[in-house]
Coordinates of N, CA, C and O in Angstrom, one line a residue:
X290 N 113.3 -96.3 189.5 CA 112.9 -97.7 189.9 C 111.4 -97.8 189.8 O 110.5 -97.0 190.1
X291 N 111.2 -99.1 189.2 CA 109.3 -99.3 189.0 C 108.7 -99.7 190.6 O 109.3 -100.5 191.3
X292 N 107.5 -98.9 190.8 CA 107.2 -99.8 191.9 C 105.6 -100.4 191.6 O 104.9 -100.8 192.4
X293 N 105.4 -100.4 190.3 CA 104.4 -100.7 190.4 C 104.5 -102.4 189.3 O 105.6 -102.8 188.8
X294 N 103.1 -103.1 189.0 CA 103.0 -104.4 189.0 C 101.8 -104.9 188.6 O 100.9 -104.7 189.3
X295 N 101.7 -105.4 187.7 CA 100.3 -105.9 187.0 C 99.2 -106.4 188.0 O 99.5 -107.3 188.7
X296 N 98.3 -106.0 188.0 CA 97.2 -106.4 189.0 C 97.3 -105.6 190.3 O 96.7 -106.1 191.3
X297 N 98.0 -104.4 190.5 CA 97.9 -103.7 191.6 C 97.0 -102.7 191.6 O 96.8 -102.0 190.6
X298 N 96.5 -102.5 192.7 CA 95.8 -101.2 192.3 C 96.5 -99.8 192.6 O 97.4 -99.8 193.5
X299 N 96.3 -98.9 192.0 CA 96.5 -97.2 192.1 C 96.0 -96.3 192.1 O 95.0 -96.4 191.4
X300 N 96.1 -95.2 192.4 CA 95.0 -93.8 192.3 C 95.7 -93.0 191.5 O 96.9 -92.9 191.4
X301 N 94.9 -92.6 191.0 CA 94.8 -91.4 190.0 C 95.3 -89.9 190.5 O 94.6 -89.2 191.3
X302 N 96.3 -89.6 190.1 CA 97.3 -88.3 191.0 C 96.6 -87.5 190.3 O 95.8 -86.7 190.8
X303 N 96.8 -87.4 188.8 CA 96.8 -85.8 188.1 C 95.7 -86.6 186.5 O 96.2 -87.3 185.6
X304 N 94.3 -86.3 186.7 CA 94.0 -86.7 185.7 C 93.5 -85.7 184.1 O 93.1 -86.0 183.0
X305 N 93.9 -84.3 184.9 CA 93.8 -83.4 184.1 C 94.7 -83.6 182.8 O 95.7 -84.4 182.7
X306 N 94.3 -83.0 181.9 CA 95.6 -82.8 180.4 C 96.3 -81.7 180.5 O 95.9 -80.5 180.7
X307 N 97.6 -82.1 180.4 CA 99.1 -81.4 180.9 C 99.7 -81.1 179.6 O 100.4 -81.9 179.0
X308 N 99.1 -79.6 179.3 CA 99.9 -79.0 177.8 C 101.3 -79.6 177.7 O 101.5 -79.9 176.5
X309 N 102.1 -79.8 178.4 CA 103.3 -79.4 178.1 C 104.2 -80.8 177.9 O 105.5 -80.9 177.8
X310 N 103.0 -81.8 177.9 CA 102.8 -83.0 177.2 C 102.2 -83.1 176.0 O 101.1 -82.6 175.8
X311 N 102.9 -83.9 175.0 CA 102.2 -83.5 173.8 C 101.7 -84.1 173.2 O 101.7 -84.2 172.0
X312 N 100.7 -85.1 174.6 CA 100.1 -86.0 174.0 C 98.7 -85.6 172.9 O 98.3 -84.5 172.5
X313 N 98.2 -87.1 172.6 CA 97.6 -86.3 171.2 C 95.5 -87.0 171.6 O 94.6 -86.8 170.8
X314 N 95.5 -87.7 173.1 CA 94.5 -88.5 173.4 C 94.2 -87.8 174.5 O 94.7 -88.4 175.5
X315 N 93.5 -86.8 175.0 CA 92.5 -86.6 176.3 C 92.5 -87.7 177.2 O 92.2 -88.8 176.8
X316 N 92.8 -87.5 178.2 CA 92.8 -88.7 179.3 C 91.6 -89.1 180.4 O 91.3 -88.5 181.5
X317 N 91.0 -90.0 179.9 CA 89.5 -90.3 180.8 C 89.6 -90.6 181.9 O 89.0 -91.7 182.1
X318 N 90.5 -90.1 183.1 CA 90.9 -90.7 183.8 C 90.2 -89.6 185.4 O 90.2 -88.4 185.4
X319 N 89.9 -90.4 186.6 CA 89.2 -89.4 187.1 C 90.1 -89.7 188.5 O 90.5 -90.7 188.9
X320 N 90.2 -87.9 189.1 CA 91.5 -88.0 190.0 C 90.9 -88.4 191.6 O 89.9 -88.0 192.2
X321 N 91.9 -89.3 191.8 CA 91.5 -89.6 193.3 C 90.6 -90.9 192.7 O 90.0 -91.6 193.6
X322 N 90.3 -91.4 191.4 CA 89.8 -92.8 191.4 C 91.0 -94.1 191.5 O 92.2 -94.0 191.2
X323 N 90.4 -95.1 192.1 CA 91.3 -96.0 192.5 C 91.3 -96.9 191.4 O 90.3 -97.6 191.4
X324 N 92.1 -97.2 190.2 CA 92.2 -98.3 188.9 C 93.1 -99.3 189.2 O 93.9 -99.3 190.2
X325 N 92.9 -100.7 188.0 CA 93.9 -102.1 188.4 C 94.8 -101.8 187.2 O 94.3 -101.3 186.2
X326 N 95.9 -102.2 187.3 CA 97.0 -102.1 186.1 C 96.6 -103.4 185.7 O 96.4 -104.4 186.4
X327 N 96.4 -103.3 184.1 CA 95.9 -104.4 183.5 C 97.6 -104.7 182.6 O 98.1 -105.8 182.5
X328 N 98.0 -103.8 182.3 CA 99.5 -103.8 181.4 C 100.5 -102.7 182.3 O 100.1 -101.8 183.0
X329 N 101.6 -102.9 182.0 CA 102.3 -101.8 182.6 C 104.1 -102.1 181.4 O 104.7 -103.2 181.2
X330 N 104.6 -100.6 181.0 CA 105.7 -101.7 180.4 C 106.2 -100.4 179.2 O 105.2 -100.0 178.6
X331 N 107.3 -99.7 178.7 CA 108.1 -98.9 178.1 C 107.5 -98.8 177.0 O 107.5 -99.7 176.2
X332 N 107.1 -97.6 176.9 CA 106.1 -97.4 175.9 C 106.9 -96.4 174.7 O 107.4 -95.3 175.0
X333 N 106.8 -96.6 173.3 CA 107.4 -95.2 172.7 C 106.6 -94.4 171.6 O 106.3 -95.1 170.6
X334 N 106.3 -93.3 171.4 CA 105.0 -92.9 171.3 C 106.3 -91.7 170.5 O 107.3 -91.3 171.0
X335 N 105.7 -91.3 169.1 CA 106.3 -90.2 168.1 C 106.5 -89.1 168.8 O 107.7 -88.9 169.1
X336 N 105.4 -88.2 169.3 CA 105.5 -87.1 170.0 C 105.9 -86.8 171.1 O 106.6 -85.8 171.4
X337 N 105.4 -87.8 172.2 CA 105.8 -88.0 173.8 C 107.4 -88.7 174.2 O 108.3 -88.7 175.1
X338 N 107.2 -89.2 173.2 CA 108.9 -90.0 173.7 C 108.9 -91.0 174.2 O 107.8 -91.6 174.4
X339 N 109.7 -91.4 174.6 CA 109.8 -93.1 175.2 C 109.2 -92.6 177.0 O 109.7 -91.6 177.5
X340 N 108.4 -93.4 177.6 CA 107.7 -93.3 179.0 C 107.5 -94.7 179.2 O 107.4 -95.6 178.4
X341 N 107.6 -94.7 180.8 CA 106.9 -96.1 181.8 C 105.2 -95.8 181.3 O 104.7 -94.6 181.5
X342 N 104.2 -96.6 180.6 CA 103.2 -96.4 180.4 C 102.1 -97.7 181.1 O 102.1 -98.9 180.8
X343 N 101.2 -97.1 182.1 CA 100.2 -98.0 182.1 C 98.7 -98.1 181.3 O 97.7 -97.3 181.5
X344 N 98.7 -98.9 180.8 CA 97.0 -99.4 180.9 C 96.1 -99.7 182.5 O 96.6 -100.3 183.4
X345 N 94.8 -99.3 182.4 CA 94.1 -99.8 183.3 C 92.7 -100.0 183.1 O 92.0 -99.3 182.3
X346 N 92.2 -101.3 184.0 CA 91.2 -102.0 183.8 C 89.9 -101.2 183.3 O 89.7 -100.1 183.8
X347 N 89.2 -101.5 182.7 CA 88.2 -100.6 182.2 C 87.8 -99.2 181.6 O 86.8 -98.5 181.6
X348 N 89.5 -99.3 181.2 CA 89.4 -98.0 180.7 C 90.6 -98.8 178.7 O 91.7 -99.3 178.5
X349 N 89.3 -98.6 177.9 CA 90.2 -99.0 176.6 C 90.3 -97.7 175.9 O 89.3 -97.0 175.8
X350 N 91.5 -97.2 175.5 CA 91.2 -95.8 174.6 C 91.2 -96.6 173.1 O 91.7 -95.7 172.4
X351 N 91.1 -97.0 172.7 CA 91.3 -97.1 171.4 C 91.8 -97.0 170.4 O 93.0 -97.4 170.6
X352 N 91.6 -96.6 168.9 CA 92.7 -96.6 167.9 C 92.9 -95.0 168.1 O 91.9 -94.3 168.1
X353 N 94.1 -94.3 168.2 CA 94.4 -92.9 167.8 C 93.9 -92.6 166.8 O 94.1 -93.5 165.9
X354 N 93.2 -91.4 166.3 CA 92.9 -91.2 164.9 C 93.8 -89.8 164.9 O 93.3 -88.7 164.6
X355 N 94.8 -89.8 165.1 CA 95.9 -88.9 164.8 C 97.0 -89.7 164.1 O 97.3 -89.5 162.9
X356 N 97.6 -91.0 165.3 CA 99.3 -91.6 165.0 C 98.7 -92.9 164.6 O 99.4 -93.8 164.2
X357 N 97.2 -93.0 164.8 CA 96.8 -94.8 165.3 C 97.4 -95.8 165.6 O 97.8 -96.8 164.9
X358 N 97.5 -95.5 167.1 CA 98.1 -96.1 168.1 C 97.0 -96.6 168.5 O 96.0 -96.0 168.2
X359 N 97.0 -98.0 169.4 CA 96.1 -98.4 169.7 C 95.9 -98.8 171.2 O 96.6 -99.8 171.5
X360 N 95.2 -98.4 172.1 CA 95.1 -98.4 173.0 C 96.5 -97.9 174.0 O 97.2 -98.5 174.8
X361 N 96.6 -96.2 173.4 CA 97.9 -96.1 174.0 C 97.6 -96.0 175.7 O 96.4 -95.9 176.1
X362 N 98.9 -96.2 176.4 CA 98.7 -96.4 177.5 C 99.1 -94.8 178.1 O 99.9 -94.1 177.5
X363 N 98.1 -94.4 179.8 CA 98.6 -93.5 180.4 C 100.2 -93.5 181.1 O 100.8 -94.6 181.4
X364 N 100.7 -92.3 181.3 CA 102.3 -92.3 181.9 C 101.4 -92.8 183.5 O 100.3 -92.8 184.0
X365 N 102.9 -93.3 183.7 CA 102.8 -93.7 185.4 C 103.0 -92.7 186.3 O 102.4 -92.7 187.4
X366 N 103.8 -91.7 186.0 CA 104.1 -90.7 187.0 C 102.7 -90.1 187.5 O 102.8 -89.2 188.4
X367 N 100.9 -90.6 186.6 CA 100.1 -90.1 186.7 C 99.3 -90.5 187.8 O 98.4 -89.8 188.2
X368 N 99.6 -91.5 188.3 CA 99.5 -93.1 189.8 C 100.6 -92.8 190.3 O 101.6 -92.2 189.9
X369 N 100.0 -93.5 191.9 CA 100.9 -94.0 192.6 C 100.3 -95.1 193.3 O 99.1 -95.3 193.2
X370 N 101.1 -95.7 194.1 CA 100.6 -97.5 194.6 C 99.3 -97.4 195.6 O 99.5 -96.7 196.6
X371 N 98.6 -97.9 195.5 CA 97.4 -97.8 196.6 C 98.1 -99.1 197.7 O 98.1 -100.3 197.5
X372 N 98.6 -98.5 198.9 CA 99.2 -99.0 199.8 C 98.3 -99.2 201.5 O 98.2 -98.4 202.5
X373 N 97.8 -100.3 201.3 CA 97.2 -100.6 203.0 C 98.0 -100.8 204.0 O 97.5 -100.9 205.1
X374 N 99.2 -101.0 203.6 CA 99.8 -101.2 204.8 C 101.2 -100.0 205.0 O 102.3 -100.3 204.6
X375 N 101.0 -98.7 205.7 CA 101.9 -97.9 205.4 C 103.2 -97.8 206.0 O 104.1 -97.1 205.5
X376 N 103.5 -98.6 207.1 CA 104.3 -99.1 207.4 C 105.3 -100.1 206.7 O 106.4 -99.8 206.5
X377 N 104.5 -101.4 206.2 CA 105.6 -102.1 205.3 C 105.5 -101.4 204.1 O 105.3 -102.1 203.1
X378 N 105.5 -100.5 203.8 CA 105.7 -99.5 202.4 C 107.0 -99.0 202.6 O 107.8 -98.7 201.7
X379 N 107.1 -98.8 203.8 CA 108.7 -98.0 204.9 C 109.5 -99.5 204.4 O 110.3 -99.5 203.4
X380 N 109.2 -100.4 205.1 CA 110.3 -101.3 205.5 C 110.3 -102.0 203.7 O 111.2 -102.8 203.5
X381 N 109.7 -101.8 203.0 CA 109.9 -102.2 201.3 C 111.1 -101.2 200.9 O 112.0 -101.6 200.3
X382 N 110.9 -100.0 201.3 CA 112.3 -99.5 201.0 C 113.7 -99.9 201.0 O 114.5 -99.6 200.2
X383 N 113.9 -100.7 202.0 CA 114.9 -101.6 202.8 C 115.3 -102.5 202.0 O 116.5 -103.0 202.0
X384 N 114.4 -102.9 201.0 CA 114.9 -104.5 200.3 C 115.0 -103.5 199.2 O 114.4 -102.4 199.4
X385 N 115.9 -103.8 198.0 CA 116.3 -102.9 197.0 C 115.4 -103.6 195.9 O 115.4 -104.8 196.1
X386 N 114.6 -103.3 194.8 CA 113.9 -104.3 193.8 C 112.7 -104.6 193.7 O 112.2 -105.0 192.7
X387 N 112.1 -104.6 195.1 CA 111.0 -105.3 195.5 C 109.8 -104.0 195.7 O 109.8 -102.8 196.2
X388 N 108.5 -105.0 194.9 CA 108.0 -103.8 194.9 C 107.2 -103.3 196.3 O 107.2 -104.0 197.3
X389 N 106.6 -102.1 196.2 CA 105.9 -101.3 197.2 C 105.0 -102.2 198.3 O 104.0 -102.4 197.7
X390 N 105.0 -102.6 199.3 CA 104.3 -102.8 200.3 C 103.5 -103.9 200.4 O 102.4 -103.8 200.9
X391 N 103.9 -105.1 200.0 CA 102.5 -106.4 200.0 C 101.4 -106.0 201.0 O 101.6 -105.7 202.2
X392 N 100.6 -106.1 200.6 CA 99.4 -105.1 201.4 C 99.0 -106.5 202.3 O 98.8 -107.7 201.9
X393 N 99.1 -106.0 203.4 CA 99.3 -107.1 204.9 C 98.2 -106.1 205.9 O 98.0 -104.9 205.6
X394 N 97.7 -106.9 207.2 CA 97.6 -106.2 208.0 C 98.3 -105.3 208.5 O 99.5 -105.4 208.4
X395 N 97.8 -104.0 209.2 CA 98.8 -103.7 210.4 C 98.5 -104.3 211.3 O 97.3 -104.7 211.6
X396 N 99.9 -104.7 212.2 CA 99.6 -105.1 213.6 C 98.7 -103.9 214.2 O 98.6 -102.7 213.9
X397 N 98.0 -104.7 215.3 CA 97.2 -104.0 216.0 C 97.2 -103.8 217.3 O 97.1 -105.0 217.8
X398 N 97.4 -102.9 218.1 CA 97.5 -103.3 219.8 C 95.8 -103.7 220.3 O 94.8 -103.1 219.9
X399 N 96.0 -104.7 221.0 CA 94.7 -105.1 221.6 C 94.7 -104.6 222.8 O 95.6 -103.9 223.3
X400 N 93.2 -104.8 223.7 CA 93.5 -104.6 225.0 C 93.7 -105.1 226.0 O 93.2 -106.2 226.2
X401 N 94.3 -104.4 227.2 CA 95.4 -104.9 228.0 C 94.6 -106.1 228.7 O 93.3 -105.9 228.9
X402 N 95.1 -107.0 228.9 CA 94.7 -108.1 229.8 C 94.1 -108.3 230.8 O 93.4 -109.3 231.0
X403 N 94.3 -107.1 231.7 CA 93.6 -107.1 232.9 C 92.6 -106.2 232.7 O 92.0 -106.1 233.7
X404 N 92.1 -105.6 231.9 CA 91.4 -104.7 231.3 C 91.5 -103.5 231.6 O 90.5 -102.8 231.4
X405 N 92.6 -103.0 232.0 CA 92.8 -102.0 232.7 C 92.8 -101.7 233.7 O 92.4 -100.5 234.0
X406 N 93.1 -102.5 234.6 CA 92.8 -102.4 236.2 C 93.7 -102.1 237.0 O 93.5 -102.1 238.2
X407 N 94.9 -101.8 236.4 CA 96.3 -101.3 237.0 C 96.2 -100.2 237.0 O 96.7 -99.5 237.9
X408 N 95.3 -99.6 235.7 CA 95.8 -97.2 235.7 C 94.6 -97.8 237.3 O 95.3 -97.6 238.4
X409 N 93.3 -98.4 237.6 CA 92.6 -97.9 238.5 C 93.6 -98.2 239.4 O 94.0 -97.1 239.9
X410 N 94.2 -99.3 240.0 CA 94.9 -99.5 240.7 C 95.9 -98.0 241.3 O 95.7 -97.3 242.3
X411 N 96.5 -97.9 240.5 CA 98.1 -96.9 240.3 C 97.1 -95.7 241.5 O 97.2 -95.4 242.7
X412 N 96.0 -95.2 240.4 CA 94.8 -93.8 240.9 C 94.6 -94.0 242.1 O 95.2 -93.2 242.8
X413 N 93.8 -95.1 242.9 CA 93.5 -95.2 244.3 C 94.6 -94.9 244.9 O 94.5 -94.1 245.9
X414 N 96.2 -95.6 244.3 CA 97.2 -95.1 245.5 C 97.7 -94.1 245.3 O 98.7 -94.1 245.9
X415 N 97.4 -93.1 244.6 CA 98.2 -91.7 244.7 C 97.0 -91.1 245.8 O 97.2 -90.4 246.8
X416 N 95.9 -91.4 245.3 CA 95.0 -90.7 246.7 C 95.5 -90.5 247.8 O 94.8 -89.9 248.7

């Protein structure tokens, strides 16, 4: 299942080059940086094979001077969703289709009304 979506942002899982991929473009990609998916979308590439491939914002690779491919796109499995709200990322599970977490607040607990004057309360009477 895709969870990801044009204009989302993601971090960078694994930006190292992974022999055992055979890709043929070094990946400028730096781990733990947060990127916007500019494209995202089934990519099929001679050597690598058919993959979920993204593009992201400010990063153009250019013409391959191996396959000349142009501006091939990184695999997704290389991201994952930069999610602020980690709770509705849980309850996104629940709906089948829909993607990862509309980034919402979390609710917040405020504080108590009386400002706390009941724990003092409660303490005086166990004395």
């Amino acid at each position: 299942m895709n969870q990801f979506y044009v204009g989302q942002e993601v971090v960078c899982l694994r930006a190292a080059y992974d022999p055992q991929q055979k890709t043929t473009i070094t990946p400028e990609l730096v781990e733990g940086q947060v990127y916007r998916i500019r494209w995202i979308g089934i990519y099929n590439h001679y050597l690598d094979g058919e993959y979920l491939g993204i593009r992201v914002e400010g990063i153009d690779r250019g013409i391959c001077p191996f396959w000349g491919y142009d501006d091939q796109p990184f695999r997704a499995d290389r991201f994952r969703p930069l999610v602020a709200d980690r709770l509705g990322s849980l309850r996104a599970l629940l709906v089948p289709g829909q993607p990862l977490a509309p980034s919402i607040e979390e609710p917040r607990r405020g504080p108590p009304s009386d400002g706390g004057e009941r724990v003092k309360e409660k303490e005086e009477e166990l004395v």
